[in-house]
Structure formats: C-alpha cells, structure tokens
CSV table of C-alpha atoms (C1' of nucleotides) in Angstrom, one decimal:
chain,number,residue,atom,x,y,z
U,1,MET,CA,-57.6,-179.9,124.5
U,2,PHE,CA,-55.6,-180.6,121.4
U,3,ILE,CA,-54.2,-177.0,121.0
U,4,LYS,CA,-50.7,-176.4,119.9
U,5,ILE,CA,-49.5,-172.8,119.6
U,6,ASP,CA,-46.4,-171.9,117.6
U,7,PHE,CA,-45.1,-168.8,119.5
U,8,GLU,CA,-42.6,-168.2,116.7
U,9,SER,CA,-45.2,-168.0,114.0
U,10,ASP,CA,-46.2,-164.9,112.1
U,11,MET,CA,-49.8,-165.9,112.6
U,12,PRO,CA,-51.4,-164.3,115.7
U,13,ILE,CA,-52.1,-166.6,118.5
U,14,TYR,CA,-55.9,-165.8,118.4
U,15,GLU,CA,-55.9,-166.9,114.8
U,16,GLN,CA,-53.9,-170.0,115.3
U,17,LEU,CA,-56.4,-170.9,118.1
U,18,ARG,CA,-59.4,-170.0,115.9
U,19,ARG,CA,-58.2,-172.2,113.0
U,20,GLN,CA,-57.5,-175.2,115.3
U,21,ILE,CA,-60.9,-175.0,116.8
U,22,ILE,CA,-62.5,-175.0,113.3
U,23,LYS,CA,-60.3,-178.0,112.3
U,24,GLY,CA,-61.3,-179.7,115.6
U,25,ILE,CA,-65.1,-179.2,114.8
U,26,ALA,CA,-64.6,-180.5,111.3
U,27,LYS,CA,-62.7,-183.5,112.4
U,28,GLY,CA,-65.3,-184.3,115.0
U,29,ASP,CA,-62.8,-183.9,117.9
U,30,LEU,CA,-65.2,-181.2,118.9
U,31,GLU,CA,-68.8,-182.5,118.8
U,32,LYS,CA,-71.9,-180.4,118.3
U,33,GLY,CA,-73.2,-179.2,121.6
U,34,GLU,CA,-69.9,-179.9,123.3
U,35,GLN,CA,-68.7,-177.6,126.0
U,36,LEU,CA,-65.4,-175.8,125.4
U,37,PRO,CA,-63.0,-175.0,128.3
U,38,SER,CA,-63.6,-171.7,130.0
U,39,VAL,CA,-61.4,-168.8,128.7
U,40,ARG,CA,-59.4,-169.0,131.9
U,41,GLN,CA,-58.9,-172.8,131.8
U,42,LEU,CA,-57.8,-172.8,128.2
U,43,ALA,CA,-55.6,-169.7,128.7
U,44,GLU,CA,-53.9,-171.5,131.5
U,45,ASP,CA,-53.5,-174.8,129.5
U,46,ILE,CA,-52.0,-173.1,126.6
U,47,GLY,CA,-50.0,-170.6,128.6
U,48,ILE,CA,-51.6,-167.5,127.1
U,49,ASN,CA,-53.7,-164.7,128.4
U,50,LEU,CA,-57.4,-165.1,129.1
U,51,HIS,CA,-58.3,-162.2,126.7
U,52,THR,CA,-56.7,-163.9,123.8
U,53,VAL,CA,-58.9,-166.9,124.3
U,54,ASN,CA,-61.9,-164.6,124.8
U,55,LYS,CA,-61.1,-162.8,121.5
U,56,THR,CA,-61.0,-166.1,119.6
U,57,TYR,CA,-64.2,-167.4,121.2
U,58,ASN,CA,-66.0,-164.1,120.2
U,59,ILE,CA,-64.8,-164.3,116.8
U,60,LEU,CA,-66.1,-167.8,116.4
U,61,LYS,CA,-69.4,-166.8,118.0
U,62,GLU,CA,-69.7,-163.9,115.4
U,63,GLU,CA,-68.9,-166.5,112.6
U,64,GLY,CA,-71.6,-168.9,113.9
U,65,TYR,CA,-69.5,-171.6,115.2
U,66,LEU,CA,-70.0,-171.1,118.9
U,67,ALA,CA,-72.7,-170.1,121.3
U,68,ILE,CA,-71.6,-168.4,124.4
U,69,ASP,CA,-73.5,-168.5,127.6
U,70,ARG,CA,-72.5,-166.1,130.3
U,71,ARG,CA,-72.9,-168.8,133.0
U,72,LYS,CA,-71.9,-172.0,131.2
U,73,GLY,CA,-69.2,-170.7,128.9
U,74,ALA,CA,-68.8,-171.6,125.2
U,75,MET,CA,-70.2,-174.5,123.4
U,76,VAL,CA,-70.1,-175.8,119.7
U,77,LYS,CA,-73.4,-174.8,118.0
U,78,ASP,CA,-75.8,-177.5,117.0
U,79,ILE,CA,-76.2,-175.9,113.6
U,80,MET,CA,-73.2,-174.9,111.6
U,81,PRO,CA,-72.8,-171.4,109.9
U,82,MET,CA,-74.3,-170.7,106.6
U,83,VAL,CA,-72.5,-170.3,103.3
U,84,ASP,CA,-73.3,-166.7,102.4
U,85,GLU,CA,-72.2,-164.6,99.6
U,86,GLU,CA,-69.4,-163.1,101.7
U,87,TYR,CA,-68.0,-166.5,102.5
U,88,ILE,CA,-68.0,-167.7,98.9
U,89,ASN,CA,-66.3,-164.5,97.7
U,90,ASN,CA,-63.6,-165.0,100.3
U,91,LEU,CA,-63.2,-168.5,99.6
U,92,TYR,CA,-62.9,-167.9,95.9
U,93,SER,CA,-60.4,-165.1,96.3
U,94,GLU,CA,-58.4,-167.1,98.7
U,95,LEU,CA,-58.3,-170.2,96.4
U,96,GLU,CA,-57.5,-168.1,93.5
U,97,TYR,CA,-54.3,-166.9,95.2
U,98,ILE,CA,-53.4,-170.3,96.5
U,99,ILE,CA,-53.9,-171.9,93.1
U,100,ALA,CA,-52.0,-169.1,91.2
U,101,ASN,CA,-49.1,-169.7,93.5
U,102,SER,CA,-49.2,-173.4,93.2
U,103,TYR,CA,-49.7,-173.2,89.4
U,104,CYS,CA,-46.7,-170.8,89.0
U,105,ARG,CA,-44.5,-173.4,90.9
U,106,GLY,CA,-45.5,-176.1,88.5
U,107,ILE,CA,-48.1,-178.0,90.6
U,108,SER,CA,-50.5,-179.6,88.2
U,109,LYS,CA,-54.3,-179.5,88.4
U,110,GLU,CA,-54.4,-183.2,89.1
U,111,GLU,CA,-51.8,-182.9,91.9
U,112,PHE,CA,-53.7,-180.1,93.5
U,113,LEU,CA,-57.0,-181.7,93.3
U,114,LYS,CA,-55.6,-184.9,94.6
U,115,LEU,CA,-54.3,-183.1,97.6
U,116,CYS,CA,-57.6,-181.4,98.3
U,117,GLU,CA,-59.4,-184.7,98.0
U,118,ASP,CA,-57.1,-186.4,100.4
U,119,ILE,CA,-57.7,-183.7,103.0
U,120,TYR,CA,-61.4,-183.9,102.5
U,121,ASP,CA,-61.4,-187.8,102.8
U,122,ARG,CA,-59.4,-187.6,106.0
U,123,LEU,CA,-61.9,-185.3,107.4
U,124,GLU,CA,-64.9,-187.4,106.5
U,125,ASN,CA,-63.3,-190.6,107.9
U,126,LYS,CA,-62.5,-188.9,111.1
U,127,GLN,CA,-66.2,-188.1,111.6
U,128,GLY,CA,-68.1,-190.3,114.0
U,129,GLY,CA,-65.2,-191.9,115.7
U,130,GLU,CA,-61.7,-193.2,115.1
U,131,LYS,CA,-62.5,-195.9,112.6
U,132,TYR,CA,-59.4,-195.0,110.7
U,133,ASP,CA,-56.3,-193.3,111.8
M,1,MET,CA,-50.8,-152.0,85.8
M,2,PHE,CA,-53.9,-154.1,86.9
M,3,ILE,CA,-53.5,-153.4,90.6
M,4,LYS,CA,-56.5,-152.6,92.8
M,5,ILE,CA,-55.9,-152.0,96.5
M,6,ASP,CA,-58.8,-152.2,99.0
M,7,PHE,CA,-57.9,-149.7,101.6
M,8,GLU,CA,-60.7,-150.8,103.9
M,9,SER,CA,-59.3,-154.5,103.9
M,10,ASP,CA,-57.8,-156.1,106.8
M,11,MET,CA,-55.1,-157.5,104.7
M,12,PRO,CA,-52.0,-155.2,104.5
M,13,ILE,CA,-51.4,-153.4,101.2
M,14,TYR,CA,-48.1,-155.0,100.7
M,15,GLU,CA,-49.8,-158.4,101.0
M,16,GLN,CA,-52.6,-157.4,98.6
M,17,LEU,CA,-50.0,-156.2,96.1
M,18,ARG,CA,-47.9,-159.4,96.4
M,19,ARG,CA,-50.9,-161.6,95.7
M,20,GLN,CA,-52.1,-159.6,92.8
M,21,ILE,CA,-48.6,-159.8,91.3
M,22,ILE,CA,-48.5,-163.6,91.9
M,23,LYS,CA,-52.0,-163.9,90.2
M,24,GLY,CA,-50.8,-161.7,87.4
M,25,ILE,CA,-47.8,-164.0,86.7
M,26,ALA,CA,-50.1,-167.1,86.9
M,27,LYS,CA,-52.6,-165.6,84.5
M,28,GLY,CA,-49.8,-164.5,82.0
M,29,ASP,CA,-50.7,-160.9,82.5
M,30,LEU,CA,-47.1,-160.7,83.6
M,31,GLU,CA,-44.9,-162.6,81.4
M,32,LYS,CA,-41.6,-164.2,82.3
M,33,GLY,CA,-38.8,-161.7,81.8
M,34,GLU,CA,-41.2,-158.8,81.9
M,35,GLN,CA,-40.2,-155.6,83.4
M,36,LEU,CA,-42.3,-154.3,86.4
M,37,PRO,CA,-42.9,-150.6,87.1
M,38,SER,CA,-40.3,-148.9,89.3
M,39,VAL,CA,-41.1,-148.8,93.0
M,40,ARG,CA,-41.7,-145.1,92.6
M,41,GLN,CA,-43.9,-145.4,89.5
M,42,LEU,CA,-46.1,-148.1,90.9
M,43,ALA,CA,-46.4,-146.5,94.2
M,44,GLU,CA,-47.7,-143.3,92.6
M,45,ASP,CA,-50.1,-145.2,90.3
M,46,ILE,CA,-51.6,-146.9,93.2
M,47,GLY,CA,-51.4,-144.0,95.5
M,48,ILE,CA,-49.3,-145.6,98.2
M,49,ASN,CA,-45.8,-145.2,99.5
M,50,LEU,CA,-42.6,-146.1,97.7
M,51,HIS,CA,-41.5,-148.2,100.6
M,52,THR,CA,-44.6,-150.4,100.6
M,53,VAL,CA,-44.0,-151.3,97.0
M,54,ASN,CA,-40.3,-151.9,97.7
M,55,LYS,CA,-41.3,-154.3,100.5
M,56,THR,CA,-43.5,-156.3,98.3
M,57,TYR,CA,-40.9,-156.5,95.5
M,58,ASN,CA,-38.2,-157.8,98.0
M,59,ILE,CA,-40.5,-160.3,99.4
M,60,LEU,CA,-41.3,-161.7,95.9
M,61,LYS,CA,-37.6,-161.7,95.2
M,62,GLU,CA,-37.0,-163.7,98.3
M,63,GLU,CA,-39.7,-166.1,97.3
M,64,GLY,CA,-38.1,-166.5,93.8
M,65,TYR,CA,-40.7,-164.7,91.7
M,66,LEU,CA,-38.8,-161.6,90.9
M,67,ALA,CA,-35.2,-160.6,90.1
M,68,ILE,CA,-34.2,-157.1,91.0
M,69,ASP,CA,-31.5,-155.3,89.1
M,70,ARG,CA,-30.3,-152.0,90.9
M,71,ARG,CA,-30.2,-150.2,87.7
M,72,LYS,CA,-33.2,-151.6,85.7
M,73,GLY,CA,-35.6,-152.5,88.4
M,74,ALA,CA,-37.6,-155.5,89.0
M,75,MET,CA,-38.6,-158.2,86.5
M,76,VAL,CA,-40.4,-161.5,86.5
M,77,LYS,CA,-37.9,-164.3,86.7
M,78,ASP,CA,-37.6,-166.7,83.8
M,79,ILE,CA,-37.7,-169.6,86.0
M,80,MET,CA,-40.4,-169.9,88.7
M,81,PRO,CA,-39.7,-170.8,92.3
M,82,MET,CA,-39.3,-174.3,93.5
M,83,VAL,CA,-41.9,-176.5,95.4
M,84,ASP,CA,-39.7,-177.1,98.5
M,85,GLU,CA,-40.8,-178.9,101.7
M,86,GLU,CA,-41.6,-175.6,103.5
M,87,TYR,CA,-44.0,-174.7,100.7
M,88,ILE,CA,-45.7,-177.9,100.7
M,89,ASN,CA,-46.2,-177.9,104.5
M,90,ASN,CA,-47.6,-174.4,104.2
M,91,LEU,CA,-49.9,-175.3,101.4
M,92,TYR,CA,-51.1,-178.4,103.2
M,93,SER,CA,-51.8,-176.6,106.4
M,94,GLU,CA,-53.6,-173.7,104.7
M,95,LEU,CA,-55.7,-176.0,102.6
M,96,GLU,CA,-56.5,-178.1,105.8
M,97,TYR,CA,-58.0,-175.0,107.4
M,98,ILE,CA,-59.9,-173.8,104.3
M,99,ILE,CA,-61.4,-177.2,103.7
M,100,ALA,CA,-62.3,-177.7,107.4
M,101,ASN,CA,-64.0,-174.4,107.2
M,102,SER,CA,-65.9,-175.3,104.1
M,103,TYR,CA,-66.8,-178.8,105.2
M,104,CYS,CA,-68.3,-177.5,108.4
M,105,ARG,CA,-70.5,-175.2,106.3
M,106,GLY,CA,-71.7,-178.1,104.3
M,107,ILE,CA,-69.8,-177.7,101.1
M,108,SER,CA,-69.4,-181.1,99.6
M,109,LYS,CA,-66.1,-182.4,98.4
M,110,GLU,CA,-67.4,-182.4,94.8
M,111,GLU,CA,-68.4,-178.8,95.0
M,112,PHE,CA,-65.1,-177.8,96.4
M,113,LEU,CA,-63.1,-179.8,93.8
M,114,LYS,CA,-65.2,-178.3,91.0
M,115,LEU,CA,-64.4,-174.8,92.3
M,116,CYS,CA,-60.7,-175.5,92.3
M,117,GLU,CA,-60.8,-177.1,88.9
M,118,ASP,CA,-62.7,-174.0,87.5
M,119,ILE,CA,-60.1,-171.7,89.0
M,120,TYR,CA,-57.3,-173.9,87.6
M,121,ASP,CA,-59.0,-174.1,84.1
M,122,ARG,CA,-59.4,-170.3,84.0
M,123,LEU,CA,-55.7,-169.9,84.7
M,124,GLU,CA,-54.6,-172.3,82.1
M,125,ASN,CA,-56.9,-170.8,79.4
M,126,LYS,CA,-55.5,-167.3,80.1
M,127,GLN,CA,-52.1,-168.5,79.4
M,128,GLY,CA,-50.7,-167.4,76.0
M,129,GLY,CA,-53.2,-164.9,75.1
M,130,GLU,CA,-56.8,-164.0,75.4
M,131,LYS,CA,-58.3,-166.9,73.5
M,132,TYR,CA,-61.1,-167.2,76.0
M,133,ASP,CA,-62.5,-164.8,78.4
Y,1,DA,C1',-21.1,-132.7,82.5
Y,2,DT,C1',-25.9,-132.7,83.8
Y,3,DA,C1',-30.2,-134.4,84.6
Y,4,DT,C1',-32.8,-138.3,85.3
Y,5,DC,C1',-33.7,-142.8,86.2
Y,6,DT,C1',-32.9,-147.2,89.0
Y,7,DG,C1',-33.0,-149.7,94.0
Y,8,DT,C1',-31.2,-148.9,98.6
Y,9,DT,C1',-30.5,-147.1,103.0
Y,10,DA,C1',-31.4,-144.4,107.1
Y,11,DT,C1',-34.3,-141.9,110.3
Y,12,DA,C1',-38.5,-140.4,112.1
Y,13,DT,C1',-43.3,-140.6,112.9
Y,14,DA,C1',-48.0,-142.3,113.4
Y,15,DA,C1',-51.6,-145.5,113.7
Y,16,DT,C1',-53.0,-149.9,114.4
Y,17,DA,C1',-52.9,-154.8,115.9
Y,18,DT,C1',-51.3,-158.1,119.2
Y,19,DA,C1',-50.8,-159.7,123.8
Y,20,DT,C1',-50.4,-159.3,128.4
Y,21,DA,C1',-51.5,-157.8,133.5
Y,22,DT,C1',-54.8,-156.6,136.8
Y,23,DA,C1',-59.0,-155.6,138.7
Y,24,DA,C1',-63.6,-155.5,139.2
Y,25,DC,C1',-68.5,-156.8,137.9
Y,26,DA,C1',-73.1,-159.5,137.3
Y,27,DA,C1',-75.1,-163.9,137.4
Y,28,DG,C1',-75.3,-168.6,138.2
Y,29,DT,C1',-73.9,-172.7,141.0
Y,30,DA,C1',-72.2,-175.8,144.9
T,1,DT,C1',-70.4,-167.9,151.3
T,2,DA,C1',-67.2,-169.3,148.0
T,3,DC,C1',-66.5,-170.3,143.5
T,4,DT,C1',-67.5,-170.5,138.6
T,5,DT,C1',-68.9,-168.3,134.3
T,6,DG,C1',-68.2,-164.3,130.6
T,7,DT,C1',-67.6,-159.4,130.5
T,8,DT,C1',-65.8,-154.8,131.0
T,9,DA,C1',-62.4,-151.4,131.8
T,10,DT,C1',-57.7,-149.6,132.1
T,11,DA,C1',-53.0,-149.8,131.4
T,12,DT,C1',-48.8,-151.1,129.3
T,13,DA,C1',-45.6,-153.2,126.0
T,14,DT,C1',-44.2,-154.7,121.7
T,15,DA,C1',-44.6,-155.4,116.8
T,16,DT,C1',-46.5,-154.4,112.5
T,17,DT,C1',-47.9,-151.5,108.8
T,18,DA,C1',-47.6,-147.3,106.4
T,19,DT,C1',-45.9,-143.0,105.5
T,20,DA,C1',-42.6,-139.0,104.8
T,21,DT,C1',-38.2,-137.2,103.9
T,22,DA,C1',-33.7,-137.3,102.5
T,23,DA,C1',-29.7,-138.9,100.8
T,24,DC,C1',-26.6,-142.3,98.2
T,25,DA,C1',-24.5,-145.2,94.5
T,26,DG,C1',-24.7,-146.6,90.0
T,27,DA,C1',-26.4,-146.7,85.4
T,28,DT,C1',-28.3,-144.2,81.4
T,29,DA,C1',-29.8,-140.4,78.2
T,30,DT,C1',-29.3,-135.8,76.5
DNA sequence: ATATCTGTTATATAATATATATAACAAGTA
DNA sequence: TACTTGTTATATATATTATATAACAGATAT
C-alpha cells in the first residue's frame, strides 16, 4: 500500500491512516470493490498494531466507505457514503474555521478558491488511470 | 463574550475555544488591539477551568494572534500572523483531506467552491460593522 | 499600605484517548 | 489439518485533557 505514517505527528495513527485511505479512494488508487490488506498484513507493513488498523477499518465502515466481511476482510464499497445533514454541518463548521484562519493571515478569497480548485482538479485527473501525473 | 462550548464534543475544550476566538477575529467581533477577558473571568463565564483558557491563550500567542501582557492580560495583536511554509503545508494537507472526503460523497467542485465563496463573503461583509446580517 | 487585579508556576489528581501485547475464538479456505 | 479472515477480551503503558488548589511577582486602584 501507499501508507506513510508520521510517528512524530500530533494526529493519532488511526486518524492518519483513515485520512490516507479516504484520499486513496478519492484518487482512485483504491478502486470501488477493491480488497484492502488484512488488518494483520497492513499492521505489519506499516509497523503498527493490528488493533490500530482494525479501529480505522471499523470507523471507515461506520462512515460508509468500507464493507467488512469476516472471512474475506475489508473492501471498498461500491457505493460511496451519503451527504447527510451531519456531514454538511461538519463540513461547514470545519471550513468556517479554516477560512477564518486563512482570512486573518491575508489569504484572499481568490487565492483560497484557486487552491481548492487545484486540489479538486488533481483528484479528477487521477481518476481512471495515470493519464497525468 | 460569544463563546459556546459543546461539552459533548470530541474536540477538546481548549481547541473549541481557540477556533472560536480565531473566528471572532476574522469576523471582526474581536477587533485588533482589543482586550480579551482575563483567564479567570472567561473561565468563569464559560464554566471551565482557568488553566484551560490559559492554554488556549498561550497557543494563540504562539501562533501570533494574541499578545499577552502579564499585567493587562491578553489582547488581539495589531498585526496578524504570517503565512509561512508550515502553514501552507498544513492548509494544503487539510484541504486535500476535506476535498477527498467531499469528492467521494459526490459534492461537485462547483458546489464546494460555492460553499467556500459564501463563507468568505460572509466574513468580509461582517468586517467593519453589521451592515449585513 | 491594602486589597485587587493581571498572568504564571507548581503540584496533584482524575478521566479519557491512544497504542501496544497477547491470547483465544468462530468461520471460511486451501 | 493448517492457515486465513475479523472479532473479542484482558492487560498495560503512555499521553492528553481537564480540573483543583495554592502560591508568586508585578501592576493598579482605593
């Protein structure tokens, strides 16, 4: 896999892992229906504990990203999770904070939107193969 | 003050407080040079411990938002913190995650940019008074 | 001078979150 | 039978978060 954990980071390992898997799905590095490594395998690859991987997998299952089959392990769901009210509220509040912080520091609306646009474009180009790098 | 703490939240109190102060500065609810309540006063108002407020104030001082005078207390700095490389890297990585999450859930680039634009506009209109609500 | 207000420092305590280690289990597969 | 899944349980260690209490230096107001 493509996982890189920063053991010096303030962010918990299980959360770093969770975010990288979501990024992986968004980029298409992880395709829908694709099998993920077993909790033991991934834990060994990264050099962390099996329970930490298990925690991440279960959170992602709860969020609607993964399906977990007791015998086959975890796979990326065919259908991605919904945009419910809770998600929107969270997104709004998170963006409100990030934008407030950027705004205070003098980042203009245009700069900020450009940054978001670039990130979005980079995702969409990655979809369906490695046409661009 | 305008602080509302959610004691059920997973987010630490000191971090909720930190974000609300940053939002307050961005909105202009807290003006540059303005005095903040003393750590004891604010702690009492919110119903939390003095040290929790103190922690937030010191983080915000470290980040360049506040100046703390031992005798007068904390005030909003006249000059806002810089956009250094560390901040940009953090912002990028944070947005990359948020956008990946939104993208997976089917939020289009246009929807996302519109949301950011609205949040930005709302901030800018709040500046310098209550012209709009 | 005295009382009162700042932030600061120190110490202690409790609860929770994070991460690991080890072992065992049920169920499916080779 | 041996090996693979995730799962469950137990235990332990460490770090984070939050609180409580007390005291201190320095400035300010009465």
